[in-house]
Every structure is written in structure tokens, then in C-alpha cells.
Amino acid sequence: MKKNIFQLCSPQLKEIAIALQNRIVEGLEQDGTEISCIPTYVIPKSADVNGKAVVLDLGGTNYRVATVTLENGKATIHPENGWKKNLSIMKTPGFTKEELYQELSDPIMEVKREEEMPIGYCFSYPAESLPDGDARLIRWTKGVDIEEMVGESVGRTLLDYLNERSEVKFTNIRVINDTVASLFAGLTESNYDAYIGLIVGTGTNMAAFIDAAKIPKLSGKGLEGMIPVNLESGNFYPPHLTAVDDTVDACSDSKGVHRFEKAVSGMYLGEILKTVFPFDEFEDNFDARKLTTILSYPDLHKRRYVRVARWIYKRSAKLVAASLVGLVLVLLSQNESIKQIRLVAEGSLFWSENRKGKNYKDMVMEEVHKLLADFGHYDVKVHVARMENANLVGTAIAALS
């Protein structure tokens, strides 16, 4: 491939940002739209969050369990980064709910507890938040397909499973998305006008606080104030995708959905490269980590691989930037006084490093501020933060709020 079909110019990126802005507005108005805009009925305390919780973090591949103590807004995590477990086995065809709960419960049962405490569950899959703090699974993503769980609550059934096997019971469970957990973690710094949670790792998604009065589909439900909203933005179908993206989608196990995620996230960047070179042999599970290795060590790889990998990596960063700006445009349309925005970003791809060029995060943030200036918002600044264990801290805030 000699021509860079993945290149996006500023007018195209602005078009993508506006398209996402419009989809978010549609999602705030009604259910069943491309961008779900799922309200989360767990409202975090902005101050005086104190107590101790067991926190579960189920991602695309890895699973963590930790006890988190919050005191005056400061978190103490034990162990420091949680007990980690590889749960890629859940992507095995035929894997069952009972097998998943067994895998989830094993490390929880190892936690020494002398008192009852709540559970915070960071569940990184599309789920509808329920008024009692639980969530109902909408669909699986990231290669997981445990069909019997779709449409079920993911918190209460796990809580019952654990309490049946525990002498010291758990008091309750609150389920939030990983993007909402990042959003909540951002509240540990209070001097910002708005907050965004972002994930760019195995998958991708965004979350933000939206005034209940600006969410028409919540009209009549008696909700007030700022509501956490999980966009499920990975399902965005942006303009200016390529024939290569169409092929990646057609060969996926979720054809027709999550087109943005398939163009951006770590799970799919390697698939894009492999699709460009359909007659070449690549190792299995060729993901973003292996793609960035090509960028960082170009002398060890074919020149054509390096060139195309660079194009794919850069396009992903620019698409993420455009999506962030689309969300910022929504926030500004609702509150024009917003000037300082805190972005808590999680995900191995977002924080990946390129030894021979610009790092991913730097490309994203440069493009964000360039696009904001192109839209005339020169005075709006997005401050990106990398927080250690943001998911654990934000989920603990949810459990104890």
C-alpha cells in the first residue's frame, strides 16, 4: 500500500466530531440510538466519601480484586494494584455463567474480612444502569459471548452467589462501567468545570456528567443535578472509514456494530494491519501492543509494515481526539461557562509509547486542542490525567456513596 488511505484532514475530523455530537444529543433524547447515553443511577458523593469496600474490576482480558479504604477523599488500596488474574478464558466458546462466577469468586474468597462491607463492581461491558445501583447486561463485546447472561442483572446474581458461600456477608453491590469509574476518579480533584472519563485500551468508550434537566429521556423521573452518563461511544459509526475497516467489520463476530471501536481500539489495530496485507503471515492475537512494537523497533520489521502501522496508529489517535471534541461540544452547548475540563484516561493504548515518534497521548491531546481552536473554543482547555488505579478508586467511590 503506497497511498495512506487512513489519513484524515482537519475538515474530516471536524465532521466526525459534529457527527458524534449529534449522535450524543439523539442518545440523550431517546433510547435505542447509535450512542446509547446510558444514565448511571449511582451518584457519587463529591466530598466526605469514607469507608471500606471490596472492589472488582472486570476488563477485556484482566480481572482485579482489591480492598479500598477511602478517608477524606484519599484512597488506600490493598494490595497496591489489586490481586490480578488473567480471564481471557471467558472468551472461550461455550463458557458459561457458572464458570464465570467461579472464576470471579475465587480471588474474592481469599480476601480476609472481619466485617461486612459493600462491593463496587467495575463491569466493562455495555449494561443498563438500574435505579438500585445494579446493571443489566445489554450485550457482550471484546470477544466475550456468554449468551445466557444477556438481559440479566450482573450485580445481584453475583452478590447472591458470593453470600451463599461466605460466612461474613457483603452488604450490597453497585455496578458501574469502567469509563464511569474513571469519571468518578477524576472527582478527587475538585477545581474543574467539567469531567470526562475515557478508555482507550482493548476497547474504547467515554463518560461524562450531564445535567438531568438536559437529558430529555429522563423527563418525569424526578432526577436532578449532574448525572453520570456512559456514552457507549465505541458503537459510533463515524464518517470517513475505509474499505479496510469494512473488511475488518465483516470478519468480526459482531458485524455492523462498534465500528468506531474497530477503527480505534487495541483489540482491532492489529486486525487492520493484517487486512492490509491479506497474503502475509502474522502471529495470532496480533494486537495494538504488537503494532506499537513495530513502530518502536522499525529496523526489525519490513518497511511496508512500519509505514502502514504508523498510519493506523496515528489515525486511531486522531479519531479519539475527534470523539473527545464531539463530547466537549455537547458539554459546551449545555454550559458555555466551561473552560477547564479534567480528562481521566485509562487504557494501555492511550498511554502507549512510540520510541521513534510521538506517543499516542501526545497526538490525541495536540489534535484535541487544535480542533477546539478550529471550532472557535480557544479558551477551553482539556487537562489529561493519568491516575494510578483510577478504576479501583472510582469504583470504591461508587460503592461508598
Tab-separated table of N, CA and C in Angstrom, residues 61 91 201-202 248 261-262 264-278 280-298 300-302 304-310 312-313 348-349:
chain	number	residue	atom	x	y	z
A	61	THR	N	-9.621	-8.418	29.327
A	61	THR	CA	-8.799	-9.617	29.496
A	61	THR	C	-8.506	-9.889	30.961
A	91	LYS	N	-13.437	-15.764	27.031
A	91	LYS	CA	-13.693	-15.617	25.596
A	91	LYS	C	-13.821	-16.974	24.901
A	201	GLY	N	-8.183	1.172	25.306
A	201	GLY	CA	-7.350	0.006	25.558
A	201	GLY	C	-7.803	-1.106	24.648
A	202	THR	N	-8.200	-2.225	25.233
A	202	THR	CA	-8.774	-3.321	24.447
A	202	THR	C	-9.992	-2.815	23.676
A	248	VAL	N	-12.630	-5.573	8.063
A	248	VAL	CA	-12.420	-5.938	9.475
A	248	VAL	C	-13.766	-6.179	10.148
A	261	GLU	N	-15.011	1.548	17.609
A	261	GLU	CA	-14.088	0.715	18.382
A	261	GLU	C	-13.199	-0.120	17.466
A	262	LYS	N	-13.755	-0.602	16.369
A	262	LYS	CA	-12.987	-1.439	15.449
A	262	LYS	C	-11.960	-0.636	14.647
A	264	VAL	N	-10.364	1.997	16.189
A	264	VAL	CA	-9.576	2.732	17.176
A	264	VAL	C	-8.861	1.839	18.182
A	265	SER	N	-9.503	0.823	18.687
A	265	SER	CA	-9.059	0.178	19.926
A	265	SER	C	-7.979	-0.876	19.727
A	266	GLY	N	-7.342	-1.206	20.842
A	266	GLY	CA	-6.217	-2.127	20.822
A	266	GLY	C	-6.546	-3.505	20.307
A	267	MET	N	-7.764	-3.927	20.498
A	267	MET	CA	-8.153	-5.268	20.053
A	267	MET	C	-8.138	-5.376	18.530
A	268	TYR	N	-8.321	-4.251	17.823
A	268	TYR	CA	-8.536	-4.298	16.376
A	268	TYR	C	-7.420	-3.692	15.534
A	269	LEU	N	-6.502	-2.896	16.108
A	269	LEU	CA	-5.488	-2.243	15.272
A	269	LEU	C	-4.642	-3.260	14.519
A	270	GLY	N	-4.314	-4.364	15.195
A	270	GLY	CA	-3.563	-5.409	14.517
A	270	GLY	C	-4.346	-6.054	13.386
A	271	GLU	N	-5.667	-6.189	13.598
A	271	GLU	CA	-6.517	-6.770	12.545
A	271	GLU	C	-6.536	-5.871	11.310
A	272	ILE	N	-6.494	-4.556	11.541
A	272	ILE	CA	-6.463	-3.623	10.405
A	272	ILE	C	-5.188	-3.829	9.604
A	273	LEU	N	-4.056	-3.935	10.300
A	273	LEU	CA	-2.777	-4.147	9.614
A	273	LEU	C	-2.787	-5.475	8.848
A	274	LYS	N	-3.284	-6.519	9.456
A	274	LYS	CA	-3.328	-7.830	8.801
A	274	LYS	C	-4.226	-7.802	7.565
A	275	THR	N	-5.299	-7.000	7.626
A	275	THR	CA	-6.219	-6.911	6.491
A	275	THR	C	-5.580	-6.181	5.317
A	276	VAL	N	-4.695	-5.220	5.605
A	276	VAL	CA	-3.974	-4.513	4.537
A	276	VAL	C	-3.060	-5.480	3.787
A	277	PHE	N	-2.526	-6.474	4.507
A	277	PHE	CA	-1.608	-7.450	3.910
A	277	PHE	C	-2.213	-8.860	4.027
A	278	PRO	N	-3.271	-9.128	3.264
A	278	PRO	CA	-4.035	-10.382	3.448
A	278	PRO	C	-3.264	-11.648	3.096
A	280	ASP	N	0.054	-12.074	3.703
A	280	ASP	CA	1.212	-12.210	4.580
A	280	ASP	C	0.813	-12.983	5.828
A	281	GLU	N	1.769	-13.602	6.446
A	281	GLU	CA	1.505	-14.368	7.664
A	281	GLU	C	1.879	-13.552	8.897
A	282	PHE	N	0.949	-13.471	9.820
A	282	PHE	CA	1.172	-12.791	11.092
A	282	PHE	C	0.851	-13.762	12.224
A	283	GLU	N	1.471	-13.518	13.372
A	283	GLU	CA	1.185	-14.358	14.526
A	283	GLU	C	-0.245	-14.131	15.012
A	284	ASP	N	-0.784	-15.097	15.736
A	284	ASP	CA	-2.126	-14.966	16.287
A	284	ASP	C	-2.171	-13.848	17.321
A	285	ASN	N	-3.374	-13.345	17.574
A	285	ASN	CA	-3.573	-12.286	18.580
A	285	ASN	C	-2.659	-11.089	18.329
A	286	PHE	N	-2.632	-10.667	17.084
A	286	PHE	CA	-1.794	-9.524	16.719
A	286	PHE	C	-2.547	-8.244	17.093
A	287	ASP	N	-2.235	-7.686	18.263
A	287	ASP	CA	-2.981	-6.556	18.799
A	287	ASP	C	-2.174	-5.264	18.740
A	288	ALA	N	-2.672	-4.217	19.414
A	288	ALA	CA	-2.016	-2.913	19.378
A	288	ALA	C	-0.628	-2.952	20.008
A	289	ARG	N	-0.460	-3.792	21.026
A	289	ARG	CA	0.865	-3.876	21.662
A	289	ARG	C	1.912	-4.329	20.649
A	290	LYS	N	1.562	-5.300	19.829
A	290	LYS	CA	2.498	-5.782	18.829
A	290	LYS	C	2.663	-4.767	17.700
A	291	LEU	N	1.600	-4.025	17.417
A	291	LEU	CA	1.702	-2.983	16.395
A	291	LEU	C	2.647	-1.871	16.846
A	292	THR	N	2.559	-1.473	18.118
A	292	THR	CA	3.459	-0.425	18.614
A	292	THR	C	4.896	-0.924	18.694
A	293	THR	N	5.089	-2.219	18.848
A	293	THR	CA	6.446	-2.770	18.805
A	293	THR	C	7.062	-2.565	17.423
A	294	ILE	N	6.256	-2.700	16.392
A	294	ILE	CA	6.731	-2.432	15.036
A	294	ILE	C	7.198	-0.987	14.913
A	295	LEU	N	6.423	-0.059	15.505
A	295	LEU	CA	6.784	1.359	15.435
A	295	LEU	C	8.063	1.655	16.205
A	296	SER	N	8.207	1.039	17.366
A	296	SER	CA	9.346	1.339	18.227
A	296	SER	C	10.637	0.672	17.765
A	297	TYR	N	10.511	-0.427	17.032
A	297	TYR	CA	11.694	-1.149	16.562
A	297	TYR	C	11.593	-1.396	15.057
A	298	PRO	N	11.595	-0.302	14.276
A	298	PRO	CA	11.358	-0.426	12.828
A	298	PRO	C	12.416	-1.235	12.098
A	300	LEU	N	13.635	-3.938	12.826
A	300	LEU	CA	13.401	-5.381	12.951
A	300	LEU	C	12.215	-5.858	12.114
A	301	HIS	N	11.578	-4.929	11.389
A	301	HIS	CA	10.361	-5.276	10.654
A	301	HIS	C	10.417	-4.750	9.216
A	302	LYS	N	9.584	-5.293	8.381
A	302	LYS	CA	9.525	-4.862	6.994
A	302	LYS	C	9.093	-3.405	6.916
A	304	ARG	N	7.363	-1.786	4.812
A	304	ARG	CA	5.948	-1.537	4.488
A	304	ARG	C	5.050	-1.745	5.709
A	305	TYR	N	5.422	-2.680	6.590
A	305	TYR	CA	4.662	-2.864	7.818
A	305	TYR	C	4.784	-1.619	8.709
A	306	VAL	N	5.994	-1.116	8.796
A	306	VAL	CA	6.242	0.054	9.651
A	306	VAL	C	5.445	1.257	9.160
A	307	ARG	N	5.454	1.458	7.839
A	307	ARG	CA	4.750	2.608	7.269
A	307	ARG	C	3.249	2.528	7.551
A	308	VAL	N	2.649	1.375	7.295
A	308	VAL	CA	1.201	1.235	7.486
A	308	VAL	C	0.841	1.238	8.970
A	309	ALA	N	1.669	0.625	9.799
A	309	ALA	CA	1.423	0.646	11.249
A	309	ALA	C	1.394	2.072	11.772
A	310	ARG	N	2.287	2.898	11.256
A	310	ARG	CA	2.323	4.312	11.676
A	310	ARG	C	1.026	5.011	11.275
A	312	ILE	N	-1.956	3.666	10.814
A	312	ILE	CA	-3.076	3.132	11.610
A	312	ILE	C	-3.060	3.708	13.023
A	313	TYR	N	-1.881	3.754	13.626
A	313	TYR	CA	-1.694	4.282	14.983
A	313	TYR	C	-2.102	5.756	15.052
A	348	SER	N	-4.232	0.793	27.935
A	348	SER	CA	-2.838	0.588	27.527
A	348	SER	C	-2.510	1.283	26.214
A	349	LEU	N	-3.474	1.388	25.302
A	349	LEU	CA	-3.193	2.046	24.026
A	349	LEU	C	-3.030	3.548	24.229
